[in-house]
Coordinates of C-alpha atoms in Angstrom, one line a residue:
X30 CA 74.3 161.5 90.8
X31 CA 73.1 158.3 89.1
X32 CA 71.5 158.2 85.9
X33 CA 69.8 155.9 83.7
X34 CA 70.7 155.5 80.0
X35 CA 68.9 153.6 77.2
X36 CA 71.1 151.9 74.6
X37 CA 70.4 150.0 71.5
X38 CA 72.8 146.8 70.9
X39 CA 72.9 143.8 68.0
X40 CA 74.2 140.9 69.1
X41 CA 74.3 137.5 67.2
X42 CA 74.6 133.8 69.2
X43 CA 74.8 130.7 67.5
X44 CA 71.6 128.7 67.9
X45 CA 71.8 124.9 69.6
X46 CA 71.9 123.4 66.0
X47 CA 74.9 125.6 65.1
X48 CA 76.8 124.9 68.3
X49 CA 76.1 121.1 67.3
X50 CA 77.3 121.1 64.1
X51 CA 80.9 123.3 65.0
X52 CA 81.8 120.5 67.5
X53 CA 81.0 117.8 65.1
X54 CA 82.9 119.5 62.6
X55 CA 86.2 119.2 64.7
X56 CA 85.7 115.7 65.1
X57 CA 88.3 113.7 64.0
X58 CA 87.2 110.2 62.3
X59 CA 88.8 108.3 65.2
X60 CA 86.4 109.8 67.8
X61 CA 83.3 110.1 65.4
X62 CA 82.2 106.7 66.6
X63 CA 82.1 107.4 69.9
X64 CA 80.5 110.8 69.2
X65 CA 77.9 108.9 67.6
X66 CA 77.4 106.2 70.2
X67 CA 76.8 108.4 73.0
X68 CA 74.1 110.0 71.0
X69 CA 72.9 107.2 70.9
X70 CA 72.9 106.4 74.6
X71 CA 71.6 109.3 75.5
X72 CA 68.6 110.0 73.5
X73 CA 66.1 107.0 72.0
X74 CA 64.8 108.7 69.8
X75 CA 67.8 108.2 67.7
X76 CA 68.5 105.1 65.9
X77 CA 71.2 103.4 63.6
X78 CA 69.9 102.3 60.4
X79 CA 68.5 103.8 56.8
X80 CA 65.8 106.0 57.0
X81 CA 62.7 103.8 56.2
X82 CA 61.1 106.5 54.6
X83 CA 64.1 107.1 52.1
X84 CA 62.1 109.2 49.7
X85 CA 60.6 111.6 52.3
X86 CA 64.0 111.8 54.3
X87 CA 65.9 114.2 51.8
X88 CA 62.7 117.1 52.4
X89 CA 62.6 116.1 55.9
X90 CA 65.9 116.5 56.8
X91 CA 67.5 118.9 54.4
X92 CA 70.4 120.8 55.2
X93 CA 68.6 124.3 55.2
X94 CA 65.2 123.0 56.5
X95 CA 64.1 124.6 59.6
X96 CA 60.9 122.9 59.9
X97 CA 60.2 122.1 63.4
X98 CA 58.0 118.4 64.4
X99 CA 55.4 120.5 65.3
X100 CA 55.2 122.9 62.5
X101 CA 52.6 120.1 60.6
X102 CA 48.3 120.4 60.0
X103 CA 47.3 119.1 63.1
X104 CA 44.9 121.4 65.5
X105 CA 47.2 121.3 68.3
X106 CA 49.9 123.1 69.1
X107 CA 52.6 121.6 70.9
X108 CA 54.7 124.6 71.7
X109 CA 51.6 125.8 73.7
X110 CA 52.6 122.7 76.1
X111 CA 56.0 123.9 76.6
X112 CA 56.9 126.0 79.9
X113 CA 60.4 127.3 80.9
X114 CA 60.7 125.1 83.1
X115 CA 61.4 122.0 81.1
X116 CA 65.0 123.6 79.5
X117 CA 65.4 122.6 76.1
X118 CA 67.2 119.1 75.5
X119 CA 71.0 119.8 74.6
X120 CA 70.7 123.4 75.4
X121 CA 72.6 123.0 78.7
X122 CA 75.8 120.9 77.3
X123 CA 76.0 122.6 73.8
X124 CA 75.0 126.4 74.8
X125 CA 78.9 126.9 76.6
X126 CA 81.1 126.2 73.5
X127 CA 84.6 126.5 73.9
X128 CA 87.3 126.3 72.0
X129 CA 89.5 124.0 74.2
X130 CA 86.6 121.5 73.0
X131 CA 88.6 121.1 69.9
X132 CA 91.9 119.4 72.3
X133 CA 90.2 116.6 73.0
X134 CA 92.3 113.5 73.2
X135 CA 92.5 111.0 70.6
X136 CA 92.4 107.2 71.8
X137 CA 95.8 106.1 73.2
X138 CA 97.2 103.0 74.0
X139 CA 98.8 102.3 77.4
X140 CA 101.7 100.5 79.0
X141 CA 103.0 100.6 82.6
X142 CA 104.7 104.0 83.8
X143 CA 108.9 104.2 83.8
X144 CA 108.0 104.8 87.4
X145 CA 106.4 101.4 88.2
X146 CA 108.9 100.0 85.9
X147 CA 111.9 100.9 88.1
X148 CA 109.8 100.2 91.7
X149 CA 109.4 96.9 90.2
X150 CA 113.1 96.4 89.8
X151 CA 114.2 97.9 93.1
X152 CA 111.7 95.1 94.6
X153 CA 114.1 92.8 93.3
X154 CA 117.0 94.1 95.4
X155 CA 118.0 92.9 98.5
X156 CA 117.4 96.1 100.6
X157 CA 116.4 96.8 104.1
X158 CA 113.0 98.8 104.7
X159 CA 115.5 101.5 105.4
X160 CA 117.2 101.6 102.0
X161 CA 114.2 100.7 99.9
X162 CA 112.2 103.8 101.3
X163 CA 115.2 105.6 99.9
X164 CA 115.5 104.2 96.9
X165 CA 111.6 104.8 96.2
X166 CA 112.3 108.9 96.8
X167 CA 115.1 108.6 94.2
X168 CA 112.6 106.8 91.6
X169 CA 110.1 109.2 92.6
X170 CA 112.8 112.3 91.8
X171 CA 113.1 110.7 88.4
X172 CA 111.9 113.0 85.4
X173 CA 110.1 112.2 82.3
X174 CA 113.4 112.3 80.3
X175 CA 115.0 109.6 82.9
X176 CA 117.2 112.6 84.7
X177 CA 117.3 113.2 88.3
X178 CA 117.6 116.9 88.3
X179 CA 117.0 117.4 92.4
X180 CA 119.9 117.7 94.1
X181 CA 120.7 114.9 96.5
X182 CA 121.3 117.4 99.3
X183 CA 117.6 118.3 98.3
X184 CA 116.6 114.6 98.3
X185 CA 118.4 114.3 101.9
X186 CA 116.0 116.9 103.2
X187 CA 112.6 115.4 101.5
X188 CA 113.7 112.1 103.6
X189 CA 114.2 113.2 106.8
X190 CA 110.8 116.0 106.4
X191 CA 108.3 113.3 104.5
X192 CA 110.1 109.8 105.8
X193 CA 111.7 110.3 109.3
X194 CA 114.8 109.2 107.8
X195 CA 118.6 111.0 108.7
X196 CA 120.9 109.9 106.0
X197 CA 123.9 111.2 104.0
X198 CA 124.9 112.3 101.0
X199 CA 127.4 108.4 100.6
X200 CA 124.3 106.6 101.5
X201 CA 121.7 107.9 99.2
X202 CA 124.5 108.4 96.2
X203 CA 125.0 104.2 97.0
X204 CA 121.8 103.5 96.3
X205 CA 121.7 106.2 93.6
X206 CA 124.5 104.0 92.2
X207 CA 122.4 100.9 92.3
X208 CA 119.1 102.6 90.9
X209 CA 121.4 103.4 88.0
X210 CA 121.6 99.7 87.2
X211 CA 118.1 99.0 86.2
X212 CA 117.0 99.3 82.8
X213 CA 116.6 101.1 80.7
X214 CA 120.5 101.3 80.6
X215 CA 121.8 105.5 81.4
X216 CA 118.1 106.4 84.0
X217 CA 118.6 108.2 86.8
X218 CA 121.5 110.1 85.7
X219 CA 122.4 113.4 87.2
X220 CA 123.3 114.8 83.7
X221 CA 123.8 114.5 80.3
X222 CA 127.7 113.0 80.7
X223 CA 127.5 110.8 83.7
X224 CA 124.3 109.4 81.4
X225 CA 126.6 108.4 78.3
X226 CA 129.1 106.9 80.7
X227 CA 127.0 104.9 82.4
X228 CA 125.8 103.5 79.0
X229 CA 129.2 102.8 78.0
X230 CA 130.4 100.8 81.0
X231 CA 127.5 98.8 80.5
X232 CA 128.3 97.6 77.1
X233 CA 128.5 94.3 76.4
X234 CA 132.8 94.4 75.3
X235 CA 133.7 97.3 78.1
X236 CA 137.2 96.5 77.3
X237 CA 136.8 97.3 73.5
X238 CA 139.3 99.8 72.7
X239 CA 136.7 101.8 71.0
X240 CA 134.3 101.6 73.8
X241 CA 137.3 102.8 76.2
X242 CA 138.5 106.0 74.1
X243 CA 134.7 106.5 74.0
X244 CA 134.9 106.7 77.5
X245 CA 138.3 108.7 77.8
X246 CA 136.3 111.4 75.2
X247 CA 133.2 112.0 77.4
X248 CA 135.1 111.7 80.7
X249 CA 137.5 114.3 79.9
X250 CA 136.7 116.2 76.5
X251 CA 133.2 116.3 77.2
X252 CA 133.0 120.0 76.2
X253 CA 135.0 119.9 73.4
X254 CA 132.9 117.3 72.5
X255 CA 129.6 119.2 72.5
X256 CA 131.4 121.8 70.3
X257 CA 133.0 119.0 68.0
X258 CA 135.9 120.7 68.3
X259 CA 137.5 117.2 67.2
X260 CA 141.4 118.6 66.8
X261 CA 141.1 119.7 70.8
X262 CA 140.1 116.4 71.3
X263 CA 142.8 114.7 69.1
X264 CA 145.7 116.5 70.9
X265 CA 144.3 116.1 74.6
X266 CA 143.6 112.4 74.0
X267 CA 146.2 111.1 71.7
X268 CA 143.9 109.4 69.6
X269 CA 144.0 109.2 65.8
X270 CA 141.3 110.6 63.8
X271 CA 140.0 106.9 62.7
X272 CA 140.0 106.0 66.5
X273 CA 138.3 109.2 67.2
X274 CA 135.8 108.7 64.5
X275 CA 134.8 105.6 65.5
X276 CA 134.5 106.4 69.3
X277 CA 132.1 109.3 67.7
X278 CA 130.1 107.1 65.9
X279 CA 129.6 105.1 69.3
X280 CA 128.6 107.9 71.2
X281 CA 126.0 109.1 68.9
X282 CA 124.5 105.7 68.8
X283 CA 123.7 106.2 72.7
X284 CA 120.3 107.5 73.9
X285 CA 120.2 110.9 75.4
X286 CA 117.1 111.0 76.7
X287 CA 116.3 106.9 78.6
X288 CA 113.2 107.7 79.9
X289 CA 111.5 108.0 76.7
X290 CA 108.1 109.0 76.0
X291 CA 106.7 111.4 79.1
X292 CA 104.9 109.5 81.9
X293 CA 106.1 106.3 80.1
X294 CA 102.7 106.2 78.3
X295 CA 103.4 105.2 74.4
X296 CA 101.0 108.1 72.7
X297 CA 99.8 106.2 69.4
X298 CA 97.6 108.6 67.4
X299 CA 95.4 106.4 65.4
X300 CA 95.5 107.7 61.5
X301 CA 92.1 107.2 60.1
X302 CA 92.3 108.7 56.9
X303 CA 89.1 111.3 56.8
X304 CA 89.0 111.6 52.8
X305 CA 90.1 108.7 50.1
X306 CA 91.5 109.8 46.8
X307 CA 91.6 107.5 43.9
X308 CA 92.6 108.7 40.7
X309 CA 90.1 106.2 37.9
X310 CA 90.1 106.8 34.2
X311 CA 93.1 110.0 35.1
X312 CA 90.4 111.7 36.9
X313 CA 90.4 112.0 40.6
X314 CA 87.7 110.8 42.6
X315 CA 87.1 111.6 46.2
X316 CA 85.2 109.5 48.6
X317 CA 84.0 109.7 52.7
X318 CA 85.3 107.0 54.9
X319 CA 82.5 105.3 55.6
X320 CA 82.8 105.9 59.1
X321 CA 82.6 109.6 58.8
X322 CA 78.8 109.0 56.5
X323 CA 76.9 106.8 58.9
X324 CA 73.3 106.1 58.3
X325 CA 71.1 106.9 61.1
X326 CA 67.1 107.8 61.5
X327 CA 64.6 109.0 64.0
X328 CA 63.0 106.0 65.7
X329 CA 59.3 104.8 64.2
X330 CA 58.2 104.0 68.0
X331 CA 58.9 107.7 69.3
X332 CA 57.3 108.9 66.0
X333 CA 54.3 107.1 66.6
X334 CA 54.2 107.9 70.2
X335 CA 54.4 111.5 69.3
X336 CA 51.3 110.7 67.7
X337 CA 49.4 109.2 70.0
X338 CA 49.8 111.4 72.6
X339 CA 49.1 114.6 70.7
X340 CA 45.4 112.6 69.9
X341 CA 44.9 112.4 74.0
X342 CA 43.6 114.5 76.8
X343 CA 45.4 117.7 76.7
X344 CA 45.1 118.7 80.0
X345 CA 46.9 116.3 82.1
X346 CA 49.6 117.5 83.8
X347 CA 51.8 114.3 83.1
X348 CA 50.5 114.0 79.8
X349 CA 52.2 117.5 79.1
X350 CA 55.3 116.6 80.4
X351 CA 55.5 113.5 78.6
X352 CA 54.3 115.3 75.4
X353 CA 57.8 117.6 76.2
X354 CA 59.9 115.2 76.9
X355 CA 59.1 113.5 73.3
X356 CA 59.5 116.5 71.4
X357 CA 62.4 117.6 73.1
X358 CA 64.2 114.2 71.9
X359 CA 63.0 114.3 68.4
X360 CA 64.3 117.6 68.1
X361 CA 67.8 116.7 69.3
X362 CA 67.6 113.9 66.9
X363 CA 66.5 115.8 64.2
X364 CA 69.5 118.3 65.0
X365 CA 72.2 115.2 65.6
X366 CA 71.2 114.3 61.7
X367 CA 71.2 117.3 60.5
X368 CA 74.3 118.1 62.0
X369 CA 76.2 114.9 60.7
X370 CA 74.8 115.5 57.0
X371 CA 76.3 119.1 57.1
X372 CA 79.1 117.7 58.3
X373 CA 79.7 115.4 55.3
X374 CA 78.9 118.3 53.0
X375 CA 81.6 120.6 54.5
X376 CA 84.5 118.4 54.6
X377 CA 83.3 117.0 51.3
X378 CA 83.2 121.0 49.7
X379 CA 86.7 121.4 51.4
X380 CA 88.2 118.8 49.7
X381 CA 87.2 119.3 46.7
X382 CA 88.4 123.3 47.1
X383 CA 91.7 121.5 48.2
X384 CA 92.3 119.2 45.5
X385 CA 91.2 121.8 42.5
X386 CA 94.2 124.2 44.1
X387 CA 96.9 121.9 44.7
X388 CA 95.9 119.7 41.6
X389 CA 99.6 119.3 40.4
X390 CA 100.7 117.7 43.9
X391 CA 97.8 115.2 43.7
X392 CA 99.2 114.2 40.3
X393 CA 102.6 112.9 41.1
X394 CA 103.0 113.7 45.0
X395 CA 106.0 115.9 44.3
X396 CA 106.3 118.3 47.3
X397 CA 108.1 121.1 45.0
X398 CA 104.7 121.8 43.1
X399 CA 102.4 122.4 46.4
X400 CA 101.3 126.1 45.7
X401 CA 101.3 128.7 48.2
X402 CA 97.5 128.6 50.2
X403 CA 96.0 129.8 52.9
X404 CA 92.8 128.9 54.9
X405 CA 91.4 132.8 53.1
X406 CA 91.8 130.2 49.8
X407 CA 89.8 127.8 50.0
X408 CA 87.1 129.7 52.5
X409 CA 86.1 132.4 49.4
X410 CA 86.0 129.5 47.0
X411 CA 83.7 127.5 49.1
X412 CA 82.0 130.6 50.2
X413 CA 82.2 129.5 54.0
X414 CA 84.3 131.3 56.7
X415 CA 87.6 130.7 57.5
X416 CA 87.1 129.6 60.8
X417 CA 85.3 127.0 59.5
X418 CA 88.0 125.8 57.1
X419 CA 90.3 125.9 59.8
X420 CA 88.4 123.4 61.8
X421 CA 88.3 120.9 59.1
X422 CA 91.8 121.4 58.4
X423 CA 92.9 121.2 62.1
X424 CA 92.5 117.7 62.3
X425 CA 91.5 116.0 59.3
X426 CA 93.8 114.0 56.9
X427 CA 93.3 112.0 53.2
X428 CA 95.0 108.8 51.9
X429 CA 96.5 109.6 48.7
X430 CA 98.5 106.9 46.5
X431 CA 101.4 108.8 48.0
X432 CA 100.5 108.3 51.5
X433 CA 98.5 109.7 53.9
X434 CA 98.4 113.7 54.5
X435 CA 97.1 115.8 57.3
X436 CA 94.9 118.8 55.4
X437 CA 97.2 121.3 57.5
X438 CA 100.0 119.8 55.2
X439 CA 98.7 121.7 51.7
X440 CA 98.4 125.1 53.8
X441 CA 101.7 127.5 53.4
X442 CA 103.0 130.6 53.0
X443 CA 104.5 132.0 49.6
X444 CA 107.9 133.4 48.8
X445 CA 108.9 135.6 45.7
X446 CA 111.2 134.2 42.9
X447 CA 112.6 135.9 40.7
X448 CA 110.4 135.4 37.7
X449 CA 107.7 136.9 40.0
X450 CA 106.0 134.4 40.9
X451 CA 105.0 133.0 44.3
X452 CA 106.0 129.5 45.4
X453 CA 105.4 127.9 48.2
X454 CA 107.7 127.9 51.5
X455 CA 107.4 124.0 51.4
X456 CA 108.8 124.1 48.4
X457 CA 112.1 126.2 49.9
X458 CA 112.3 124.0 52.6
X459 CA 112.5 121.1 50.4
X460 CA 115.5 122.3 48.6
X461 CA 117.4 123.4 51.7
X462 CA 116.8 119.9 53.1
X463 CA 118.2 118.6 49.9
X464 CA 120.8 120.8 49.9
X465 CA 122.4 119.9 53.5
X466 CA 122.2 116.5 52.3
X467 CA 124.2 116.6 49.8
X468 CA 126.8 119.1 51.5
X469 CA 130.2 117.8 52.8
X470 CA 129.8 116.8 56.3
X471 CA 133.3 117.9 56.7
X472 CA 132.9 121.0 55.3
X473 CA 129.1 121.8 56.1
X474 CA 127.2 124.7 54.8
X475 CA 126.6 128.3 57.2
X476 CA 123.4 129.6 56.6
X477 CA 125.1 132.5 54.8
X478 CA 126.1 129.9 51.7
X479 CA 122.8 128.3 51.8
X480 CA 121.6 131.9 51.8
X481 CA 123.8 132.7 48.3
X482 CA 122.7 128.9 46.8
X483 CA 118.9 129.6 47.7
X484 CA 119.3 133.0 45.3
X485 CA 121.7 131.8 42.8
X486 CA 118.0 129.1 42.2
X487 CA 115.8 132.1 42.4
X488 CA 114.2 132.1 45.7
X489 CA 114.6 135.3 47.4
X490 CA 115.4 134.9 50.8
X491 CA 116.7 136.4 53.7
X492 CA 119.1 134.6 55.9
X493 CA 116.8 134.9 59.5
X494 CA 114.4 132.5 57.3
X495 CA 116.7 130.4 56.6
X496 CA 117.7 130.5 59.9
X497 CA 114.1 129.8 60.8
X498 CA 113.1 127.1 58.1
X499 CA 116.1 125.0 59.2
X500 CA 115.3 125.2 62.8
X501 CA 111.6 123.9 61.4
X502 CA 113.2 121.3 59.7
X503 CA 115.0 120.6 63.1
X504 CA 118.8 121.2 61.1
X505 CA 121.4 121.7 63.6
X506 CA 123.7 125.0 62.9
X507 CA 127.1 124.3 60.3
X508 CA 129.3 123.7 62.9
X509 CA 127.1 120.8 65.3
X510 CA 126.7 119.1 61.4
X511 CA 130.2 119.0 61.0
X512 CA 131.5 115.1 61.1
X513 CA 134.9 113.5 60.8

């Protein structure tokens, strides 16, 4: 049996201008430029430049001001011109916000792929069509790392299903062989071992005895070496523990990984410093980058041909849609400044709440006096929400004398001392990072002695976040630290 119910809901959306302003606030300073410039392009009514009406232009676009264009004393209403079917300008792009907006990539610069690298080197060989077709599936089976993973067997069967080719396992392994020539020097390894040992036959001394009992220690104490079980290795070998020491101190200097950076593309994440500190007179003073504050205005032309075409014949069907069209782009550039001016004032009030907390940090850039803080902080000092701290501080930074921080830097959690106190896990992490340091690398430190050294200075602690700190700090375990 169907029925029909009436309920009562309250819902809340976030209005175009709102929308606007959360993606500009998530803007890093690198892509605020282009932000800006496609603005720009896309609606005329927008210009670069000082307002020319500088004394109106603080009432007329002030941060809380909803005063519409058409909201003035003249006898005609625009809004009666507008019908639903002229959709509202920047209502369509800005009314699906998501948050995967906020991973948009900043600029990168480019070089040719590892792959294109390597097919550029094969060209070089003297190969039948035959032989380079296999060679190209063996660059192509080549991960990001520099490791061919795929079994050849594997490889065998992609030739003869995608290439029409019959081969064997000695043919594609010789050209496998000659693949492993090209530079970088270990790419196109199989694993891990066979990738040191092809880096140490092609040093430039092969017959250096350190360079051979290198060689002898990954060929056949390759486990023992993983474990640095050094006395194993000693025995098996008949080395001494200088020769064994230096043939360690070879090895290390290898590269593990020859394919470097993923898709051979060198990421380079321009810094542009959002916020500059300068401390003048022993007060602190902090400043926009200039190209997070630019000066932009609605354009005098579409102002005046607002004007003009409000004073003509209403009733033209072209006129009206012309009149829309107008509006609709003095609105959006209304909104775009109004957005950017907000903007300013909310990284500007963040700051400020960020700089007051962790004041003894901005002093003397000594890590150990960063206070515990969380985005709940500095949002109920500013009086804003904390997703909207969170945004600032996702991708934001500030050029200090010390150097230049992200803001996600000054957020951490707090652990309890002894005195009562709170301090914050940055600060911990700095002395357990001091502390394997300074241990004896032939005797290092388990996490149960750091554990027992962290309390003996007042930090109480439990071994897991030690455990979990070090791992942060990318500290290998007691025994992988342990050196000759």
């Amino acid at each position: 049996m169907q029925k029909l119910n009436l309920s009562q809901s309250l819902s809340q959306k976030l209005s175009p201008q709102q929308i606007q302003f959360i993606k500009l606030l998530q803007v890093p300073t690198a892509e605020l430029d282009t932000r800006i410039e496609e603005e720009l392009e896309i609606n005329p009514a927008l210009e670069e430049g000082k307002s020319e009406d500088s004394d109106n232009s603080e009432d007329e676009f002030d941060d809380n001001s909803e005063e519409d264009f058409s909201s003035d004393d003249r006898d005609v209403n625009i809004d009666d011109y507008l019908d639903d079917e002229y959709g509202g300008y920047k209502m369509q792009g800005d009314g699906n916000y998501s948050p995967d907006d906020e991973d948009r990539e900043i600029p990168i610069s480019s070089q040719s792929s590892l792959h294109e690298q390597l097919l550029s080197q094969l060209s070089f060989l003297r190969l039948d069509e035959r032989q380079r077709i296999i060679g190209r599936q063996l660059i192509g089976s080549i991960e990001n790392d520099g490791y061919i993973r795929r079994d050849l067997e594997a490889i065998i069967n992609d030739l003869a299903f995608s290439q029409n080719i019959e081969t064997d396992f000695d043919e594609v392994e010789e050209i496998l062989r000659k693949v492993q020539n090209f530079d970088p020097a270990g790419i196109a390894a199989r694993n891990l071992q066979e990738c040191l040992i092809i880096q140490l036959e092609r040093k430039e001394h092969p017959d250096d005895p350190t360079v051979q009992h290198a060689l002898m220690i990954i060929q056949d104490c390759f486990d023992e070496f993983t474990k640095k079980h050094y006395s194993k290795i000693q025995k098996k070998c008949d080395l001494s523990e200088e020769e064994i020491k230096e043939a360690v101190n070879l090895i290390t200097k290898l590269n593990p990984k020859p394919g470097g950076v993923a898709e051979g593309l060198v990421r380079t994440q321009y810094v542009i410093p959002d916020f500059i500190l300068n401390q003048v007179g022993g007060k602190f003073e902090i400043s926009l980058n200039s190209k997070n504050a630019p000066e932009l205005r609605i354009s005098r032309s579409y102002s005046e041909m607002f004007d003009a075409y409000d004073k003509s014949d209403k009733k033209d069907k072209k006129l009206k849609e012309t009149v829309t069209f107008v509006k609709q782009k003095l609105d959006a550039a209304k909104w775009f400044i109004d957005a950017i001016k907000q903007r300013q004032n909310t990284l500007l009030r963040t700051m400020e709440a960020i700089l007051k907390y962790q004041k003894e940090f901005f002093i003397d850039g000594d890590e150990t006096n960063l206070r515990p803080m969380i985005l709940k902080d500095i949002a109920e000092r500013i009086d804003m929400d904390i997703s909207t701290v969170s945004r600032v501080a996702n991708s934001k930074s500030i050029q200090t004398e010390f150097g230049v921080y992200p803001l996600k830097y000054f957020f951490s959690e707090g652990i309890a001392t002894d005195s009562g106190e709170d301090v914050s896990n940055r600060e911990v992490k700095s002395v357990l990072q001091t502390m394997v340091n300074e241990e004896d690398k032939k005797r290092p430190l388990s996490d149960d002695k750091l554990v027992k050294m962290l309390n003996k200075r007042g930090y109480n602690i439990a071994r897991r976040t030690v455990a979990k700190y070090r791992e942060q700090l990318q500290i290998p375990v007691a025994r992988l630290r342990k050196e000759l």
